[in-house]
Coordinates of N, CA, C and O in Angstrom, one line a residue:
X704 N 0.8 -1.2 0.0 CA 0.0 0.0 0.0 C 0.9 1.2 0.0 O 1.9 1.5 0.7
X705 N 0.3 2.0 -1.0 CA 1.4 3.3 -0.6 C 1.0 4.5 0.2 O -0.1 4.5 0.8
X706 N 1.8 5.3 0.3 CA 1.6 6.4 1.2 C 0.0 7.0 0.8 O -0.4 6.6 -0.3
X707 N -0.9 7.9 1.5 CA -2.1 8.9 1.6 C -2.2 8.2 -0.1 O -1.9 8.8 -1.1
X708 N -2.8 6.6 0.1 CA -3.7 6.5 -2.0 C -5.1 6.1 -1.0 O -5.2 6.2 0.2
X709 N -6.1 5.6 -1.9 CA -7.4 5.6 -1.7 C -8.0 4.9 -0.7 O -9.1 5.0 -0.3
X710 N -7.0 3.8 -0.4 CA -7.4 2.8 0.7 C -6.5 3.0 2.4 O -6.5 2.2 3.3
X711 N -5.7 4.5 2.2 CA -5.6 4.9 3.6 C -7.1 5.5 4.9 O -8.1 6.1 4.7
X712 N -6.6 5.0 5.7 CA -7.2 5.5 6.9 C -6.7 6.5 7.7 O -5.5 6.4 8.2
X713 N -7.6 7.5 7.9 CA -6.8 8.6 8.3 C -7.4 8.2 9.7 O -8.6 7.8 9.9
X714 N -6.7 8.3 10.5 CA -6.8 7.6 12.3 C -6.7 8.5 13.4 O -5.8 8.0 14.1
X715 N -7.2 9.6 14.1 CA -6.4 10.2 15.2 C -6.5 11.6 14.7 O -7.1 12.1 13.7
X716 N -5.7 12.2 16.0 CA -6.2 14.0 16.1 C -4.7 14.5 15.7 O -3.9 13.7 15.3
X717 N -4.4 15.6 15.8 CA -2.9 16.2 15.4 C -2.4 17.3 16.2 O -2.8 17.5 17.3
X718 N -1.5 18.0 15.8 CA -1.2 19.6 16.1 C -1.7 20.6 15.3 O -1.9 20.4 14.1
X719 N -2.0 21.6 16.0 CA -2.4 22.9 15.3 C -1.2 23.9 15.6 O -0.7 24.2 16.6
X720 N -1.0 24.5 14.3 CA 0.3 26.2 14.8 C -0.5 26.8 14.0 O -1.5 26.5 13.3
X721 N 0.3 28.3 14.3 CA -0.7 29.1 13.8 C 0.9 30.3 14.2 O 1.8 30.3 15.0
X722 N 0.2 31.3 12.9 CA 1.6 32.0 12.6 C 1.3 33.2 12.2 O 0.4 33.0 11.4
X723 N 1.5 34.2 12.4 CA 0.6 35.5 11.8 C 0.8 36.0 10.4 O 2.0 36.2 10.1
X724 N -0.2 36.2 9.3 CA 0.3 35.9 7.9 C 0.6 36.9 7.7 O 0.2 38.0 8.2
X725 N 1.5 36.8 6.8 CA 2.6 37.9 5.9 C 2.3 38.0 4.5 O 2.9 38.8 3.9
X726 N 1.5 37.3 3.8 CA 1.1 37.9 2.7 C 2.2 36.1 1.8 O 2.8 36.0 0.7
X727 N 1.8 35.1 2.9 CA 2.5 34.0 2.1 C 2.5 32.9 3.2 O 2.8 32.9 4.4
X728 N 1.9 31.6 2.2 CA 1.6 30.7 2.6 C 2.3 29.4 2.5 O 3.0 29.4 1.5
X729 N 2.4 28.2 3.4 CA 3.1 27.1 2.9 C 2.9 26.4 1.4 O 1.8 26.2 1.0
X730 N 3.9 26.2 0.6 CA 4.0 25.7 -0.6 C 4.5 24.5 -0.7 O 4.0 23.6 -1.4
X731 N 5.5 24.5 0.0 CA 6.9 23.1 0.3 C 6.5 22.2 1.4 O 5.4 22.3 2.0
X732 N 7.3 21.2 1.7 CA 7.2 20.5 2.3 C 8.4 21.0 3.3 O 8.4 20.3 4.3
X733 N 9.5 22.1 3.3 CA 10.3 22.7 4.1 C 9.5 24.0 4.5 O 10.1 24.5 5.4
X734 N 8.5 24.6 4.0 CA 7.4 25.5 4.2 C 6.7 25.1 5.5 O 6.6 25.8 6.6
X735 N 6.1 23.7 5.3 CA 5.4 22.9 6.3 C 6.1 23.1 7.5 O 5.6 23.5 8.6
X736 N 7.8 22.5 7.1 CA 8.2 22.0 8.5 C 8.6 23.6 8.9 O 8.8 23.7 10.2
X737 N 8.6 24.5 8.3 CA 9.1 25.5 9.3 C 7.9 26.6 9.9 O 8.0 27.7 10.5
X738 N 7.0 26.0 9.6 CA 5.6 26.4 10.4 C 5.4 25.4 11.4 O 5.1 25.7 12.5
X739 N 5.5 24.4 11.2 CA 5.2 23.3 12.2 C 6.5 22.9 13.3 O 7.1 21.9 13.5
X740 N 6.6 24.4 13.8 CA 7.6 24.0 15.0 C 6.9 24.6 16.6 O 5.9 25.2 16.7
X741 N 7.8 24.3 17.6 CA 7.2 24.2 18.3 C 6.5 26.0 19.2 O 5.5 26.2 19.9
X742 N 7.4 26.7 18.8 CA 7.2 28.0 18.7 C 5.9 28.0 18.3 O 5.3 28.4 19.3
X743 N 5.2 27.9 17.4 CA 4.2 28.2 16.2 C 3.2 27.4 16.9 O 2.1 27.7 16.4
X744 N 3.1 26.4 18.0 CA 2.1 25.9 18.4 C 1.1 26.3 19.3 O 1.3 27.0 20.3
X745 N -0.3 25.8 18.7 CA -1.6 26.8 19.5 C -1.3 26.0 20.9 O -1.0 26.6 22.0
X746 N -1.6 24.7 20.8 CA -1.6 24.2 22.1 C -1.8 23.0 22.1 O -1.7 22.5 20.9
X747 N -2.3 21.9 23.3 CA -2.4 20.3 22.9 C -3.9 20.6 22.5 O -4.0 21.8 22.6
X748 N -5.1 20.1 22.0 CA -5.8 19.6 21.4 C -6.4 18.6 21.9 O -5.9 17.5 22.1
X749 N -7.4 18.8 22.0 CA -8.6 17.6 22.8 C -10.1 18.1 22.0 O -10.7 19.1 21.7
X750 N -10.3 16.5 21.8 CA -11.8 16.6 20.5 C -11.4 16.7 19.6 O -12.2 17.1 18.8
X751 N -10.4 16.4 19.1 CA -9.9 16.9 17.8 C -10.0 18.2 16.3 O -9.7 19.4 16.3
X752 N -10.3 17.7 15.6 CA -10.4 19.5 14.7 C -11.2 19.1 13.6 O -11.2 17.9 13.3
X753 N -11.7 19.6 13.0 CA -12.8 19.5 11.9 C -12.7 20.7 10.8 O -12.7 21.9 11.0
X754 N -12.5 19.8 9.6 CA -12.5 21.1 8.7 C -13.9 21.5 8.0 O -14.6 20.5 8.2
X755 N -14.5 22.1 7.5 CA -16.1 22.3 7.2 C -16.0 23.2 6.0 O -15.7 24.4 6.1
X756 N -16.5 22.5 4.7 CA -16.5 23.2 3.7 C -17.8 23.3 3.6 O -18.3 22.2 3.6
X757 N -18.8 24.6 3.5 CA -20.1 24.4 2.9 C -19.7 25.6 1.4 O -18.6 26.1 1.0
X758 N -20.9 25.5 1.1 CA -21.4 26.0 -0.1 C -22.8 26.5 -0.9 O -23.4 25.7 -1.6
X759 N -23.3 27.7 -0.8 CA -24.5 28.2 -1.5 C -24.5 28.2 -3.0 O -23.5 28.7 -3.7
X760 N -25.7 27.6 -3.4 CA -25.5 27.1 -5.1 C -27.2 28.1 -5.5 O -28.2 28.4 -4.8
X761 N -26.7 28.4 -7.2 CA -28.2 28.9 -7.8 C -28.2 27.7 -9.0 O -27.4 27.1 -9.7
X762 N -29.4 27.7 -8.6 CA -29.5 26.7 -10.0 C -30.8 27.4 -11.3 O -32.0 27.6 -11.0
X763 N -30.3 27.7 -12.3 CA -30.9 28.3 -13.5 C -31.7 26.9 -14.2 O -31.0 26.1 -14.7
X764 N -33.1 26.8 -14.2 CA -33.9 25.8 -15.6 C -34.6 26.0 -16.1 O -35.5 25.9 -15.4
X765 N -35.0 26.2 -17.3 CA -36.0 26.0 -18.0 C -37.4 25.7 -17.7 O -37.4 24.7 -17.1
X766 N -39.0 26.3 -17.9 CA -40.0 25.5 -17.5 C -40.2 24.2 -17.5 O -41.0 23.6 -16.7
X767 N -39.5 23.6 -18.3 CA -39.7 21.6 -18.5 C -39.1 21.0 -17.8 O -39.4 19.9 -17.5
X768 N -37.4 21.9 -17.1 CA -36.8 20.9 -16.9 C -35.7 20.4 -18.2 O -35.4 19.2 -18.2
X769 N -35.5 21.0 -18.9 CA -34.6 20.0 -19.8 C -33.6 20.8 -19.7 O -32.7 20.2 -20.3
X770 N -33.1 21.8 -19.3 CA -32.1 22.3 -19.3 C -31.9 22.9 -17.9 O -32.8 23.2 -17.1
X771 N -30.3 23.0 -17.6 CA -29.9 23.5 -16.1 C -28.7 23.5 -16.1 O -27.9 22.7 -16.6
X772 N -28.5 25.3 -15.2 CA -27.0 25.2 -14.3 C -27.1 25.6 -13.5 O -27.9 26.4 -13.1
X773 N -25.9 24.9 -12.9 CA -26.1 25.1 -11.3 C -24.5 25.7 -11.2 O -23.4 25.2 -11.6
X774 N -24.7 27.0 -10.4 CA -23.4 27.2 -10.2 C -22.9 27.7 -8.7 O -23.9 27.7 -7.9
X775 N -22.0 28.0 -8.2 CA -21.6 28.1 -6.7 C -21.7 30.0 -6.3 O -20.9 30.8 -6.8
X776 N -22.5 30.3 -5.5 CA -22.5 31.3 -5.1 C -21.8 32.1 -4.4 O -21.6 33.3 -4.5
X777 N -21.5 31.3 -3.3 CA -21.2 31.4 -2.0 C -20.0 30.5 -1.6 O -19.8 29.7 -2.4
X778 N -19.1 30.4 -0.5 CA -18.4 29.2 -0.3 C -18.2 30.0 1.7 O -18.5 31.1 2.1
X779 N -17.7 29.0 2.5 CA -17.1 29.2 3.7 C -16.5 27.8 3.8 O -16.7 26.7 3.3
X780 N -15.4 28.4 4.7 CA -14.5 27.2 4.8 C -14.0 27.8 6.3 O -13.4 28.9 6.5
X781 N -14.6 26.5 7.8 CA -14.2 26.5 8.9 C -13.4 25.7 9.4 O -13.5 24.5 9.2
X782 N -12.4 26.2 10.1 CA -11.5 24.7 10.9 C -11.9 24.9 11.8 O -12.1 26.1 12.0
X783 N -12.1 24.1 12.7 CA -12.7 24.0 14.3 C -12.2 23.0 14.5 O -12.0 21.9 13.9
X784 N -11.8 23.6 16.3 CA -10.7 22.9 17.2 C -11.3 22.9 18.4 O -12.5 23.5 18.5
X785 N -10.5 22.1 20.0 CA -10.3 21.9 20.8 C -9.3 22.7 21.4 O -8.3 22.7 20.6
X786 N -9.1 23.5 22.5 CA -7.7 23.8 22.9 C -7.6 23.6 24.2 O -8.0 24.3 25.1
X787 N -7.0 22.4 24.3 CA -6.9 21.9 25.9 C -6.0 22.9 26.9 O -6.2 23.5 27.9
X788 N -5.0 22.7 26.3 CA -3.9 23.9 27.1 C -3.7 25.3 26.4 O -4.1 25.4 25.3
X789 N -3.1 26.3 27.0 CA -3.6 27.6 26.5 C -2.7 28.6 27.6 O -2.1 28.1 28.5
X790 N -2.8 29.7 27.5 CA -2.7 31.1 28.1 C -3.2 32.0 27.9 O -4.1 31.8 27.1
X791 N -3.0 33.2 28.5 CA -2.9 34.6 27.8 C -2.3 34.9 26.5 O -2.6 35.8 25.7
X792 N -1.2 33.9 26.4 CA -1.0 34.4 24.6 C -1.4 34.0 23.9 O -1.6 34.6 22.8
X793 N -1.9 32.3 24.0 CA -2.8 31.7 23.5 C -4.1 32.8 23.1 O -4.3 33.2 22.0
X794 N -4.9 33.1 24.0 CA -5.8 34.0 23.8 C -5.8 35.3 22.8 O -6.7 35.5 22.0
X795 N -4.8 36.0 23.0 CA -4.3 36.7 22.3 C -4.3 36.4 20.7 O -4.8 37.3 19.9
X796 N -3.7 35.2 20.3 CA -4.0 35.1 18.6 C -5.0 34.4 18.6 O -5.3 34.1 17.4
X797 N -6.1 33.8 19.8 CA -7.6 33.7 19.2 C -8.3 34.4 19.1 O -9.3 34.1 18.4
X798 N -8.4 36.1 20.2 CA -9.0 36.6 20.2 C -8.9 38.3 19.5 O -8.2 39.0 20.3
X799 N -9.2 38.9 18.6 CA -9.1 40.2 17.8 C -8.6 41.2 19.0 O -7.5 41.6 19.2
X800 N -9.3 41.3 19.5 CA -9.2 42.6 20.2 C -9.3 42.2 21.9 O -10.3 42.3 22.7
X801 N -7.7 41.8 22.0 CA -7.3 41.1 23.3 C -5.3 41.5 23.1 O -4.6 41.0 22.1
X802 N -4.8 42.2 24.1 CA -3.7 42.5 24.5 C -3.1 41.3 25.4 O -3.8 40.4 25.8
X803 N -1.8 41.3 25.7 CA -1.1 41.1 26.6 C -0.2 41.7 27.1 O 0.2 42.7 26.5
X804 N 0.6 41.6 28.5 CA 1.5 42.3 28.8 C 2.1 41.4 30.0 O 1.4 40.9 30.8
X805 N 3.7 41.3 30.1 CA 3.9 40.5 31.3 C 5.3 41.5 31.9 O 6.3 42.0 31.4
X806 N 4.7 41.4 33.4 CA 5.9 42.5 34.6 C 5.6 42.1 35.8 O 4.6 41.9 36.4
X807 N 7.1 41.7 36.2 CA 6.5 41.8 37.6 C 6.5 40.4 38.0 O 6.4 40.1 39.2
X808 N 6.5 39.4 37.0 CA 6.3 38.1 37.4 C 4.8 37.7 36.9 O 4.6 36.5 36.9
X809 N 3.8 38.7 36.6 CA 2.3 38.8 36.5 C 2.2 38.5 34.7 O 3.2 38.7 34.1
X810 N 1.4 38.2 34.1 CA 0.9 37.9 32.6 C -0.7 38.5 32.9 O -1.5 37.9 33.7
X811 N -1.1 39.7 32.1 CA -1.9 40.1 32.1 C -2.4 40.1 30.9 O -1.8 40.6 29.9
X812 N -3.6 39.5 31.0 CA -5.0 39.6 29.4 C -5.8 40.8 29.6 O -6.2 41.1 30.7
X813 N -6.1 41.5 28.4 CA -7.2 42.3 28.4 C -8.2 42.1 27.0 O -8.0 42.5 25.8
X814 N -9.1 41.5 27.6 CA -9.8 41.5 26.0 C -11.6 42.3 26.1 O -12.4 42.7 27.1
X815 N -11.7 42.2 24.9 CA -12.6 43.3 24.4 C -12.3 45.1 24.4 O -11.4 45.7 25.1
X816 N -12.9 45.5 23.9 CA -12.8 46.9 23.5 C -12.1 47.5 22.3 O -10.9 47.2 22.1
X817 N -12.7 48.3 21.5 CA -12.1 48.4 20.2 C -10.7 48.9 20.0 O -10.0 48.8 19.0
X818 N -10.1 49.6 21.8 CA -9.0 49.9 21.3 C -7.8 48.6 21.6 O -6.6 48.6 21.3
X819 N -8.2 48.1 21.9 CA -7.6 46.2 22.0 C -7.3 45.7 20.8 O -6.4 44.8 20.6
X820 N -8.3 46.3 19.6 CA -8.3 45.7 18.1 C -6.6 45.4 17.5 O -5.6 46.3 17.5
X821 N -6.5 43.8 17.2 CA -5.2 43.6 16.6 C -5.1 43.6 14.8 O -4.1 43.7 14.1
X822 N -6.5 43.3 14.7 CA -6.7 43.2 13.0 C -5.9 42.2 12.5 O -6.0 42.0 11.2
X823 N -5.2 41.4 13.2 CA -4.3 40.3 12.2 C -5.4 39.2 12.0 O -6.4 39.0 12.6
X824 N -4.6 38.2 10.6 CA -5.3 37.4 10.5 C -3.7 35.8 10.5 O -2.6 36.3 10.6
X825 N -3.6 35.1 10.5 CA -2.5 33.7 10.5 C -3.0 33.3 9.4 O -4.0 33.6 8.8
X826 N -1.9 32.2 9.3 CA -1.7 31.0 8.6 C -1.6 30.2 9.9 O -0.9 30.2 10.9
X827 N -2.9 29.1 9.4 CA -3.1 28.2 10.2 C -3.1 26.8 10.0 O -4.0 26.3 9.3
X828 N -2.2 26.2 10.4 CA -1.9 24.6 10.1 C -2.4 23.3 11.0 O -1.9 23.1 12.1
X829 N -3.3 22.6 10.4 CA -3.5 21.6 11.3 C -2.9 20.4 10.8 O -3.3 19.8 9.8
X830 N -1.6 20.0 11.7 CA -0.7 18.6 11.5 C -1.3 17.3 12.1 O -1.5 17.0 13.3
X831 N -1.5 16.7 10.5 CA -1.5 14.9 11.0 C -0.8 14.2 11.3 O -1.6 13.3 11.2
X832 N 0.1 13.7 11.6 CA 1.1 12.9 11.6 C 1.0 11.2 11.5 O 0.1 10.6 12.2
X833 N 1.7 10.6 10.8 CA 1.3 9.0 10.4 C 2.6 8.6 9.7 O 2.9 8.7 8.5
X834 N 3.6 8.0 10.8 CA 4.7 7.8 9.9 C 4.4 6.5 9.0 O 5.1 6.3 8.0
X835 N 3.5 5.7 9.3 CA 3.4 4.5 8.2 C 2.9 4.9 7.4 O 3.6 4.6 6.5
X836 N 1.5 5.9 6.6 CA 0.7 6.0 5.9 C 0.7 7.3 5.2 O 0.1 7.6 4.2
X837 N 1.7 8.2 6.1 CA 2.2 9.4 5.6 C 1.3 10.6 6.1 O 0.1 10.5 6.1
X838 N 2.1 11.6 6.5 CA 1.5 13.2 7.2 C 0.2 13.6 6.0 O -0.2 13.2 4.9
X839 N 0.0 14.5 6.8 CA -1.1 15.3 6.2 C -1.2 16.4 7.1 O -1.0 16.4 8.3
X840 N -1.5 17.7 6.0 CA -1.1 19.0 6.8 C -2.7 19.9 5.9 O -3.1 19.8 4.7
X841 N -3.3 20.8 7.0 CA -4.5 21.5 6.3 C -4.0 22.9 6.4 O -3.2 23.0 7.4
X842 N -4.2 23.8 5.9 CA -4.0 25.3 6.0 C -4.7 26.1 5.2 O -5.2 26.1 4.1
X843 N -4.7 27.2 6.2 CA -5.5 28.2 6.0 C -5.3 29.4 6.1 O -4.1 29.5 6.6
X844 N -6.0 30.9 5.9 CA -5.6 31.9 6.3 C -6.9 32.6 6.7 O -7.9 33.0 6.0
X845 N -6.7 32.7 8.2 CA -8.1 33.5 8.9 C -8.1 33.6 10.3 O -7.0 33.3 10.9
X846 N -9.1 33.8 10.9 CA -8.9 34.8 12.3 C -9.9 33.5 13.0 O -10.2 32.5 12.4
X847 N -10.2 33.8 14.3 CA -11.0 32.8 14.7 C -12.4 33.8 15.2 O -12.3 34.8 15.8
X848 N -13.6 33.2 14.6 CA -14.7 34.1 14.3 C -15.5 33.4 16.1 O -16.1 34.0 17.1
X849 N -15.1 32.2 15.8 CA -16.2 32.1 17.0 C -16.0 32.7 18.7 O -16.3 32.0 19.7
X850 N -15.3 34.2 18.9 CA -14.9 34.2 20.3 C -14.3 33.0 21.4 O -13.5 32.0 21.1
X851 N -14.8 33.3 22.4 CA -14.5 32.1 23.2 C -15.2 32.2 24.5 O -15.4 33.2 25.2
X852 N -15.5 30.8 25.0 CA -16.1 30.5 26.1 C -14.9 29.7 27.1 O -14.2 28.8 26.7
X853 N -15.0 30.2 28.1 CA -13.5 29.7 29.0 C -14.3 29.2 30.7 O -14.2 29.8 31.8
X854 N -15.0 27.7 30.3 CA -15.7 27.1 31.4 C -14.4 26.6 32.5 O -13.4 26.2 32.1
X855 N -14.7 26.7 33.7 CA -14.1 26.3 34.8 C -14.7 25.4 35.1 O -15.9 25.6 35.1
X856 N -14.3 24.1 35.4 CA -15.5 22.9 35.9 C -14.1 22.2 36.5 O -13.0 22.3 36.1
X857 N -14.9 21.6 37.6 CA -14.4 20.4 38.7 C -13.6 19.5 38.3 O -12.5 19.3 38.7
X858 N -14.7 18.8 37.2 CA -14.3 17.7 36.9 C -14.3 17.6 35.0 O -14.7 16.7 34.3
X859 N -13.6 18.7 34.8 CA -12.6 18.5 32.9 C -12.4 20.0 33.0 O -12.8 21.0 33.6
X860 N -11.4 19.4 31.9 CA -10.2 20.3 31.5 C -10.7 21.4 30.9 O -11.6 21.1 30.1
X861 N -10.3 23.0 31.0 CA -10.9 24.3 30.2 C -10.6 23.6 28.7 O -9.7 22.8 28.4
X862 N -11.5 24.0 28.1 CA -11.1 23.7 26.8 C -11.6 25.0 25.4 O -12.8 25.3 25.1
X863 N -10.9 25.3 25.0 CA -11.3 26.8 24.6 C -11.7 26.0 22.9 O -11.2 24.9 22.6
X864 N -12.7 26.7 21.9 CA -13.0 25.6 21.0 C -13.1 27.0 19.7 O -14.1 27.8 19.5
X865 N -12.0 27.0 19.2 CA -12.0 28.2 18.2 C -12.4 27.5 16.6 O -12.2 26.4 16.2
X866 N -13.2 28.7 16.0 CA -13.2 28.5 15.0 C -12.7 29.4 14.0 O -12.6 30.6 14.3
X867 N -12.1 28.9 12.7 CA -10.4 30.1 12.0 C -11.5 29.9 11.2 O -12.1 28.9 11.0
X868 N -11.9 31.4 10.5 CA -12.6 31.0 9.0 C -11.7 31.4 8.3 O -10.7 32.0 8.7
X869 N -11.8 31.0 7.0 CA -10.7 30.8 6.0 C -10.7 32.5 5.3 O -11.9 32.7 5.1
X870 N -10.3 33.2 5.1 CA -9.8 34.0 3.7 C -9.2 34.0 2.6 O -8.0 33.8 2.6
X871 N -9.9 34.2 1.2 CA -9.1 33.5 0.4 C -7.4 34.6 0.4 O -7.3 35.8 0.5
X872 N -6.1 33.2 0.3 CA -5.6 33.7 0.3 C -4.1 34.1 -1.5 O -3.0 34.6 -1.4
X873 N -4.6 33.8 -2.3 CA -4.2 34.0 -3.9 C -5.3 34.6 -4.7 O -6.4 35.0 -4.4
X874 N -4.6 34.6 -5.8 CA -5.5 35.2 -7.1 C -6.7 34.2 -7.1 O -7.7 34.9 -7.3
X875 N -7.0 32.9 -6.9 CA -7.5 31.6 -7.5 C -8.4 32.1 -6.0 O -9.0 31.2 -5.6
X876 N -8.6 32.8 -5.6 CA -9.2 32.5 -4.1 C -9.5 31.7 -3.2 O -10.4 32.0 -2.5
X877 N -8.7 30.5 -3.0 CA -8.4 29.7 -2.5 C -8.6 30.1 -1.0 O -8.1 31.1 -0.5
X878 N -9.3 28.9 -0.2 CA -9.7 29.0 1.1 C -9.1 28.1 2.2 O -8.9 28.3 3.4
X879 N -8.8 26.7 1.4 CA -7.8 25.7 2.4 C -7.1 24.9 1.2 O -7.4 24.8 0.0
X880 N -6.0 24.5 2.0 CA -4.9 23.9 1.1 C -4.5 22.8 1.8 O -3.9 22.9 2.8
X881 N -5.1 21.4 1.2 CA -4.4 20.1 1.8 C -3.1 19.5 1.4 O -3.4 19.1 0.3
X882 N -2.3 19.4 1.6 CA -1.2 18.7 1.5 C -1.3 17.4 2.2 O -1.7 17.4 3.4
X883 N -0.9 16.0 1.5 CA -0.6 14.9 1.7 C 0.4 14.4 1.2 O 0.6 14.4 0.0
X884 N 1.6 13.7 2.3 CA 2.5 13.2 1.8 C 2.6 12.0 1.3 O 2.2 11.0 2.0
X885 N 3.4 11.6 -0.1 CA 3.0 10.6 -0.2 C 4.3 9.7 -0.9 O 5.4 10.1 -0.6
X886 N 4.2 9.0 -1.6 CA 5.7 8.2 -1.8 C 6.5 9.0 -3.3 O 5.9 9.7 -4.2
X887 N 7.4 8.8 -3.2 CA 8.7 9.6 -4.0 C 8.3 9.0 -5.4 O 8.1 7.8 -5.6
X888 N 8.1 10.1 -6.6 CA 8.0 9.5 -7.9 C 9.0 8.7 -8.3 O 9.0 8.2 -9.4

């Protein structure tokens, strides 16, 4: 069997990094690896991540029915995650308009208010890893739309659960980019 062909199983959860975008995205496979270091990581991951492509369609026909097109109107493209471990800086590139500041021995968050606004958006990588069946890497470029909810409970772990919407980021408008590694021509 070879690497990522039709009869792999993709098995298990990964890493997420996230990197603030510069106007350029992973291309390479040395692209990959130098976003996917440890610097660049959101955090561990629990529930794992979900990518979500939808799509709004018009469809044009005829009174009979004998003729039709259907074409794509609309598109969104979500990744949603889990973030088991986390900080204040963590928060920081999930949340727009959220500061940090550390003195004193103290790490201080301030989020909400417009003058908080950071306007960035990342490059966001969710790593598979499978050394028998071969990596797989998703990316994207966008902010995380869904806020955040930061439950305290007794009995489980805070788990912050961001969602990155995509921006397209080329001429082609392109919203996610999968890479799969696979065996050497």
């Amino acid at each position: 069997m070879a690497k990522r062909d039709k009869e792999t199983i993709t098995l298990g959860s990964g890493k997420v990094y996230l990197k603030e975008y510069t106007d350029t995205v992973p291309a390479t496979k040395k692209d990959l690896d130098d976003l996917c270091i440890a610097d660049n990581e959101l955090g561990h991951i629990k529930g794992g991540a979900s990518l979500e492509y939808t799509q709004d369609t018009y469809e044009e026909k005829d009174d009979l029915g004998i003729v039709s097109k259907i074409i794509t109107t609309d598109e969104e493209v979500l990744l949603k995650l889990g973030t088991l471990t986390w900080n204040g800086n963590t928060l920081k590139s999930l949340l727009d308009r959220c500061t940090v500041s550390e003195a004193s021995g103290l790490r201080t968050t301030k989020i909400g208010g417009a003058g908080n606004a950071q306007g960035k958006y990342y490059v966001v990588c969710f790593h598979y890893s499978d050394s028998v069946d071969g990596d797989l890497w998703v990316v994207i470029v966008g902010r995380n739309t869904a806020g955040a909810t930061i439950t305290f409970a007794k009995d489980a772990g805070t788990v912050i659960e961001p969602e990155f919407k995509a921006k397209p980021h080329d001429t082609a408008g392109t919203l996610v980019e999968i890479f799969e590694e696979i065996d050497a021509a």
